Amino acid sequence: MKVVSTRAELREERAKYGGSVGLAPTMGALHRGHISLVRASRSDNDMTIVTIFVNPTQFGPNEDLNAYPRTLKDDLDLLEAEGVDIVFTPTASEMYPPGFQTQVEVTQLSQGLEGERRPGHFQGVATIVTKLLNLAQPKSAYFGQKDAQQVVVVRRLVADLNLPVLVEVIPTEREPDGLAMSSRNRYLDAEQRSSAAVLFRALGAASDRYTAGERHPVVLRNLIYTTIASEAQAEVDYVSIADPQTLRELSLPGDSPMLASLTVRFGRVRLLDNMLFPADLNSRPGLTATLGSV
Ligand code: PAF
């Protein structure tokens, strides 16, 4: 496994490979969710590039950039064991050298949900993802379902900028009680950690109700709210039932797929999760065909 930290080295190493290349962009602090992206890339491609870069431009002024977990040594050990070919670990000044002033902005899709609570976040994501795709030149790039709005935004920019890459969406990895894997889970205390399973329970309850025939987004949204409210520690930030392609909030019953997403605070930790209805869409082919397809 080759570990490189400059753009020139990445281009040089990348150029040595003629076959298909898969890219898994990450911010490190790797867990099973990231490993599932790496494994999907390894099984689809001749070689795999992983990037580890805590991108400062996607953090707001009041967010946890400095506190974001950095576990580079463990990350590299994991990636080596997974058979990754190249790991790119640039510094912030390597990615944003003096004079840098170009931004990529996906306008409407970046505005609601996470974008509304985290102004500038998706501009930071869209800009760094465009740069990483241009540097790595992959055939396919792998993103996790957990950041569903990110998937939708990336899909749009890839289509709009005519980038020659396939965006693949990999299902959320979960703990045994259903909690979605996240590098932020480590900040939960024991009591918050056991309460945090309520996100999955709430999404699951709404999914079951959908399966039983309920098609009214207001009913499904309320069910998620009331399930979360039953946990004393949990404070709902938002619950959304939206169109998985446009991310527009749904208010009328319908048979098209729905994206249920929510964020919930446990003290200072903000957890995010989502699920597509109907339930069978939460598979790799279902997600790749449904989430933000353009
Ligand atoms: O999903 C993430 O970890 C980040 O948003 C990404 C895609 C690596 C861009 O910094």
Short mmCIF file of C-alpha atoms and ligand atoms in Angstrom, two decimals:
data_model
loop_
_atom_site.label_atom_id
_atom_site.label_comp_id
_atom_site.label_asym_id
_atom_site.label_seq_id
_atom_site.Cartn_x
_atom_site.Cartn_y
_atom_site.Cartn_z
CA MET A 1 0.00 0.00 0.00
CA LYS A 2 1.37 3.36 -1.04
CA VAL A 3 0.66 6.33 1.26
CA VAL A 4 1.05 9.70 -0.45
CA SER A 5 0.30 13.22 0.72
CA THR A 6 0.87 15.51 -2.26
CA ARG A 7 -1.26 15.95 -5.35
CA ALA A 8 1.76 15.32 -7.56
CA GLU A 9 2.51 11.97 -5.86
CA LEU A 10 -1.11 10.91 -6.13
CA ARG A 11 -1.19 11.66 -9.85
CA GLU A 12 2.11 9.85 -10.33
CA GLU A 13 0.97 6.70 -8.47
CA ARG A 14 -2.44 6.79 -10.13
CA ALA A 15 -0.84 6.93 -13.58
CA LYS A 16 0.87 3.58 -12.96
CA TYR A 17 -2.51 1.80 -13.08
CA GLY A 18 -4.21 1.01 -16.36
CA GLY A 19 -7.27 -0.90 -15.08
CA SER A 20 -10.40 0.31 -13.34
CA VAL A 21 -9.95 2.48 -10.26
CA GLY A 22 -12.37 2.88 -7.35
CA LEU A 23 -12.25 5.83 -4.95
CA ALA A 24 -13.51 5.91 -1.37
CA PRO A 25 -13.24 9.48 -0.03
CA THR A 26 -13.16 9.68 3.80
CA MET A 27 -12.28 11.97 6.68
CA GLY A 28 -10.55 9.13 8.55
CA ALA A 29 -11.54 7.77 11.99
CA LEU A 30 -12.46 4.74 9.97
CA HIS A 31 -15.13 2.29 11.10
CA ARG A 32 -17.08 -0.57 9.56
CA GLY A 33 -19.09 1.85 7.42
CA HIS A 34 -15.95 3.07 5.64
CA ILE A 35 -14.67 -0.48 5.31
CA SER A 36 -17.86 -1.43 3.46
CA LEU A 37 -17.07 1.32 0.90
CA VAL A 38 -13.53 -0.03 0.52
CA ARG A 39 -14.76 -3.60 0.08
CA ALA A 40 -17.30 -2.58 -2.55
CA SER A 41 -14.58 -0.71 -4.42
CA ARG A 42 -12.16 -3.63 -4.14
CA SER A 43 -14.69 -6.09 -5.49
CA ASP A 44 -15.69 -3.83 -8.42
CA ASN A 45 -12.28 -2.53 -9.49
CA ASP A 46 -8.70 -3.47 -10.24
CA MET A 47 -7.37 -1.02 -7.68
CA THR A 48 -8.67 1.17 -4.89
CA ILE A 49 -7.70 4.63 -3.70
CA VAL A 50 -8.82 5.86 -0.26
CA THR A 51 -8.49 9.50 0.71
CA ILE A 52 -8.23 10.61 4.33
CA PHE A 53 -8.71 14.35 4.68
CA VAL A 54 -10.58 16.23 7.39
CA ASN A 55 -11.82 18.90 5.03
CA PRO A 56 -11.93 22.22 6.95
CA THR A 57 -14.25 23.94 4.47
CA GLN A 58 -17.18 21.66 5.25
CA PHE A 59 -17.15 22.55 8.96
CA GLY A 60 -19.02 25.63 10.17
CA PRO A 61 -17.48 28.08 12.67
CA ASN A 62 -19.29 26.41 15.60
CA GLU A 63 -18.60 22.85 14.50
CA ASP A 64 -16.14 20.25 15.70
CA LEU A 65 -13.22 20.63 13.22
CA ASN A 66 -10.52 20.62 15.89
CA ALA A 67 -12.25 17.95 17.95
CA TYR A 68 -12.90 15.73 14.92
CA PRO A 69 -11.26 12.37 15.69
CA ARG A 70 -7.93 11.76 13.97
CA THR A 71 -6.68 8.17 14.13
CA LEU A 72 -4.31 7.99 11.16
CA LYS A 73 -2.11 5.13 12.35
CA ASP A 74 -5.10 2.85 13.05
CA ASP A 75 -6.74 3.93 9.79
CA LEU A 76 -3.66 2.99 7.76
CA ASP A 77 -3.43 -0.40 9.49
CA LEU A 78 -7.06 -1.11 8.65
CA LEU A 79 -6.65 -0.05 5.02
CA GLU A 80 -3.48 -2.11 4.63
CA ALA A 81 -5.33 -5.17 5.95
CA GLU A 82 -8.13 -4.49 3.42
CA GLY A 83 -5.68 -4.53 0.52
CA VAL A 84 -6.06 -0.86 -0.48
CA ASP A 85 -3.57 0.24 -3.15
CA ILE A 86 -3.14 3.99 -2.53
CA VAL A 87 -4.03 6.17 0.46
CA PHE A 88 -3.98 9.95 -0.04
CA THR A 89 -3.50 11.95 3.18
CA PRO A 90 -3.00 15.59 2.15
CA THR A 91 -2.68 18.59 4.47
CA ALA A 92 -5.15 21.48 4.29
CA SER A 93 -2.56 23.69 2.57
CA GLU A 94 -1.93 20.98 -0.02
CA MET A 95 -5.62 20.99 -0.95
CA TYR A 96 -6.15 24.73 -0.50
CA PRO A 97 -2.83 26.39 -1.39
CA PRO A 98 -2.45 30.16 -1.16
CA GLY A 99 -4.58 31.85 -3.81
CA PHE A 100 -7.25 29.14 -3.83
CA GLN A 101 -10.63 30.73 -4.61
CA THR A 102 -12.83 28.36 -6.61
CA GLN A 103 -16.00 26.87 -5.10
CA VAL A 104 -18.41 24.27 -6.42
CA GLU A 105 -21.98 24.92 -5.34
CA VAL A 106 -24.97 22.70 -5.99
CA THR A 107 -27.64 25.27 -5.32
CA GLN A 108 -31.12 23.93 -4.48
CA LEU A 109 -30.22 20.46 -3.27
CA SER A 110 -27.78 21.94 -0.73
CA GLN A 111 -30.37 24.21 0.86
CA GLY A 112 -32.67 22.05 3.02
CA LEU A 113 -32.09 19.45 5.73
CA GLU A 114 -28.38 19.38 6.72
CA GLY A 115 -27.64 22.32 4.43
CA GLU A 116 -30.13 24.51 6.29
CA ARG A 117 -28.55 23.68 9.66
CA ARG A 118 -24.96 23.76 8.39
CA PRO A 119 -24.60 26.74 6.03
CA GLY A 120 -21.71 26.28 3.60
CA HIS A 121 -21.31 22.59 4.44
CA PHE A 122 -22.28 21.24 1.04
CA GLN A 123 -20.23 23.84 -0.80
CA GLY A 124 -17.23 22.52 1.13
CA VAL A 125 -18.20 18.92 0.31
CA ALA A 126 -18.90 19.63 -3.37
CA THR A 127 -15.61 21.47 -3.82
CA ILE A 128 -13.42 18.84 -2.16
CA VAL A 129 -15.20 15.93 -3.83
CA THR A 130 -14.73 17.56 -7.25
CA LYS A 131 -11.01 18.02 -6.51
CA LEU A 132 -10.58 14.45 -5.27
CA LEU A 133 -12.39 13.04 -8.31
CA ASN A 134 -10.19 15.10 -10.62
CA LEU A 135 -7.02 13.94 -8.87
CA ALA A 136 -7.91 10.25 -8.55
CA GLN A 137 -9.79 9.92 -11.86
CA PRO A 138 -11.76 6.88 -10.68
CA LYS A 139 -14.22 4.87 -12.71
CA SER A 140 -16.47 4.63 -9.63
CA ALA A 141 -16.66 6.57 -6.37
CA TYR A 142 -18.22 5.10 -3.21
CA PHE A 143 -20.37 7.02 -0.73
CA GLY A 144 -22.37 5.85 2.27
CA GLN A 145 -26.15 6.01 2.46
CA LYS A 146 -25.89 7.54 5.92
CA ASP A 147 -25.10 10.94 4.42
CA ALA A 148 -28.02 10.75 2.01
CA GLN A 149 -28.11 14.46 1.14
CA GLN A 150 -24.38 14.31 0.37
CA VAL A 151 -25.07 11.48 -2.08
CA VAL A 152 -27.81 13.52 -3.78
CA VAL A 153 -25.57 16.60 -4.00
CA VAL A 154 -22.59 14.62 -5.36
CA ARG A 155 -24.76 12.89 -7.93
CA ARG A 156 -26.01 16.26 -9.15
CA LEU A 157 -22.55 17.79 -9.45
CA VAL A 158 -21.20 14.75 -11.28
CA ALA A 159 -24.04 15.03 -13.80
CA ASP A 160 -23.92 18.83 -14.10
CA LEU A 161 -20.13 19.02 -14.52
CA ASN A 162 -20.03 15.96 -16.82
CA LEU A 163 -17.55 14.14 -14.62
CA PRO A 164 -16.87 10.67 -16.00
CA VAL A 165 -17.51 8.74 -12.78
CA LEU A 166 -20.18 6.38 -11.47
CA VAL A 167 -21.47 7.26 -8.00
CA GLU A 168 -22.14 4.09 -6.01
CA VAL A 169 -24.19 4.17 -2.80
CA ILE A 170 -23.42 1.65 -0.07
CA PRO A 171 -25.98 0.79 2.65
CA THR A 172 -25.50 2.07 6.19
CA GLU A 173 -23.58 -0.23 8.53
CA ARG A 174 -25.19 -0.58 11.94
CA GLU A 175 -24.36 -1.69 15.48
CA PRO A 176 -26.32 -4.73 16.73
CA ASP A 177 -29.01 -2.44 18.24
CA GLY A 178 -29.40 -0.58 14.94
CA LEU A 179 -27.36 2.56 15.69
CA ALA A 180 -25.75 3.72 12.44
CA MET A 181 -21.94 3.58 12.50
CA SER A 182 -20.47 7.07 12.86
CA SER A 183 -17.20 8.50 14.07
CA ARG A 184 -19.28 10.72 16.37
CA ASN A 185 -20.75 7.74 18.30
CA ARG A 186 -17.59 7.64 20.41
CA TYR A 187 -18.66 10.91 22.07
CA LEU A 188 -21.84 9.41 23.55
CA ASP A 189 -21.78 8.49 27.24
CA ALA A 190 -23.14 5.07 28.24
CA GLU A 191 -26.69 6.30 28.84
CA GLN A 192 -26.80 8.35 25.63
CA ARG A 193 -25.35 5.41 23.73
CA SER A 194 -28.16 3.10 24.79
CA SER A 195 -30.81 5.78 24.06
CA ALA A 196 -29.31 6.42 20.61
CA ALA A 197 -30.81 3.21 19.22
CA VAL A 198 -34.10 5.14 19.14
CA LEU A 199 -33.20 6.66 15.75
CA PHE A 200 -33.25 3.24 14.13
CA ARG A 201 -36.33 2.16 16.10
CA ALA A 202 -38.21 5.27 14.94
CA LEU A 203 -37.24 4.80 11.30
CA GLY A 204 -38.06 1.10 11.56
CA ALA A 205 -41.49 1.82 13.06
CA ALA A 206 -42.29 4.18 10.18
CA SER A 207 -40.96 1.67 7.66
CA ASP A 208 -43.21 -1.03 9.14
CA ARG A 209 -46.18 1.32 8.94
CA TYR A 210 -45.33 2.04 5.29
CA THR A 211 -45.17 -1.70 4.60
CA ALA A 212 -48.59 -2.06 6.22
CA GLY A 213 -49.97 0.42 3.66
CA GLU A 214 -49.60 3.86 5.25
CA ARG A 215 -48.68 6.39 2.54
CA HIS A 216 -49.30 9.70 4.29
CA PRO A 217 -45.99 11.49 4.92
CA VAL A 218 -47.49 13.48 7.79
CA VAL A 219 -48.51 10.29 9.61
CA LEU A 220 -45.08 8.72 9.04
CA ARG A 221 -43.26 11.90 10.15
CA ASN A 222 -45.38 12.12 13.33
CA LEU A 223 -44.71 8.49 14.17
CA ILE A 224 -40.96 9.13 13.99
CA TYR A 225 -41.34 12.24 16.18
CA THR A 226 -43.37 10.49 18.86
CA THR A 227 -41.02 7.49 18.95
CA ILE A 228 -38.01 9.78 19.46
CA ALA A 229 -39.91 11.81 22.07
CA SER A 230 -40.31 8.64 24.15
CA GLU A 231 -36.53 8.78 24.92
CA ALA A 232 -35.87 11.35 27.63
CA GLN A 233 -32.27 12.05 26.50
CA ALA A 234 -33.12 12.60 22.85
CA GLU A 235 -33.83 16.03 21.39
CA VAL A 236 -35.16 16.02 17.82
CA ASP A 237 -33.47 18.47 15.49
CA TYR A 238 -35.55 17.61 12.43
CA VAL A 239 -37.54 14.77 10.90
CA SER A 240 -38.06 14.80 7.16
CA ILE A 241 -40.05 12.70 4.73
CA ALA A 242 -38.85 13.82 1.33
CA ASP A 243 -38.63 12.87 -2.31
CA PRO A 244 -35.30 10.95 -2.57
CA GLN A 245 -34.38 12.66 -5.85
CA THR A 246 -35.36 16.29 -5.29
CA LEU A 247 -35.23 16.26 -1.45
CA ARG A 248 -38.49 18.22 -1.46
CA GLU A 249 -40.52 17.68 1.68
CA LEU A 250 -43.63 15.58 0.97
CA SER A 251 -47.01 16.60 2.30
CA LEU A 252 -49.42 14.44 0.30
CA PRO A 253 -49.81 10.65 0.25
CA GLY A 254 -48.25 8.87 -2.71
CA ASP A 255 -46.74 5.63 -3.92
CA SER A 256 -43.34 6.99 -5.03
CA PRO A 257 -40.34 6.11 -2.84
CA MET A 258 -39.81 8.28 0.25
CA LEU A 259 -36.60 9.25 2.05
CA ALA A 260 -37.12 9.45 5.80
CA SER A 261 -34.23 11.27 7.48
CA LEU A 262 -33.65 12.79 10.88
CA THR A 263 -31.10 14.29 13.21
CA VAL A 264 -31.33 13.96 16.96
CA ARG A 265 -29.17 15.54 19.65
CA PHE A 266 -27.90 13.70 22.69
CA GLY A 267 -26.28 16.46 24.72
CA ARG A 268 -23.68 17.96 22.37
CA VAL A 269 -23.62 14.99 20.00
CA ARG A 270 -25.78 15.28 16.90
CA LEU A 271 -26.68 11.97 15.25
CA LEU A 272 -27.99 11.52 11.75
CA ASP A 273 -29.79 8.60 10.10
CA ASN A 274 -32.14 7.80 7.25
CA MET A 275 -34.09 5.05 5.53
CA LEU A 276 -35.80 4.69 2.18
CA PHE A 277 -39.40 3.48 2.00
CA PRO A 278 -40.19 0.90 0.70
CA ALA A 279 -37.66 -1.03 2.77
CA ASP A 280 -36.22 -3.11 -0.06
CA LEU A 281 -34.67 0.03 -1.58
CA ASN A 282 -32.11 0.13 1.27
CA SER A 283 -29.79 -2.19 -0.64
CA ARG A 284 -26.92 -1.18 -2.87
CA PRO A 285 -28.85 -1.47 -6.16
CA GLY A 286 -31.97 0.11 -4.62
CA LEU A 287 -30.03 3.07 -3.22
CA THR A 288 -27.97 3.62 -6.34
CA ALA A 289 -31.15 3.61 -8.44
CA THR A 290 -33.24 5.79 -6.13
CA LEU A 291 -31.16 8.28 -4.13
CA GLY A 292 -30.63 11.41 -6.15
CA SER A 293 -30.51 9.61 -9.46
CA VAL A 294 -30.47 12.18 -12.24
O1 PAF B 1 -18.48 11.78 3.87
C1 PAF B 1 -17.37 12.27 4.20
O2 PAF B 1 -16.61 11.71 5.00
C2 PAF B 1 -16.96 13.61 3.61
O3 PAF B 1 -18.02 14.48 3.50
C3 PAF B 1 -16.21 13.47 2.27
C4 PAF B 1 -17.12 12.88 1.19
C5 PAF B 1 -14.98 12.62 2.46
C6 PAF B 1 -15.76 14.86 1.77
O4 PAF B 1 -14.90 15.46 2.68
#
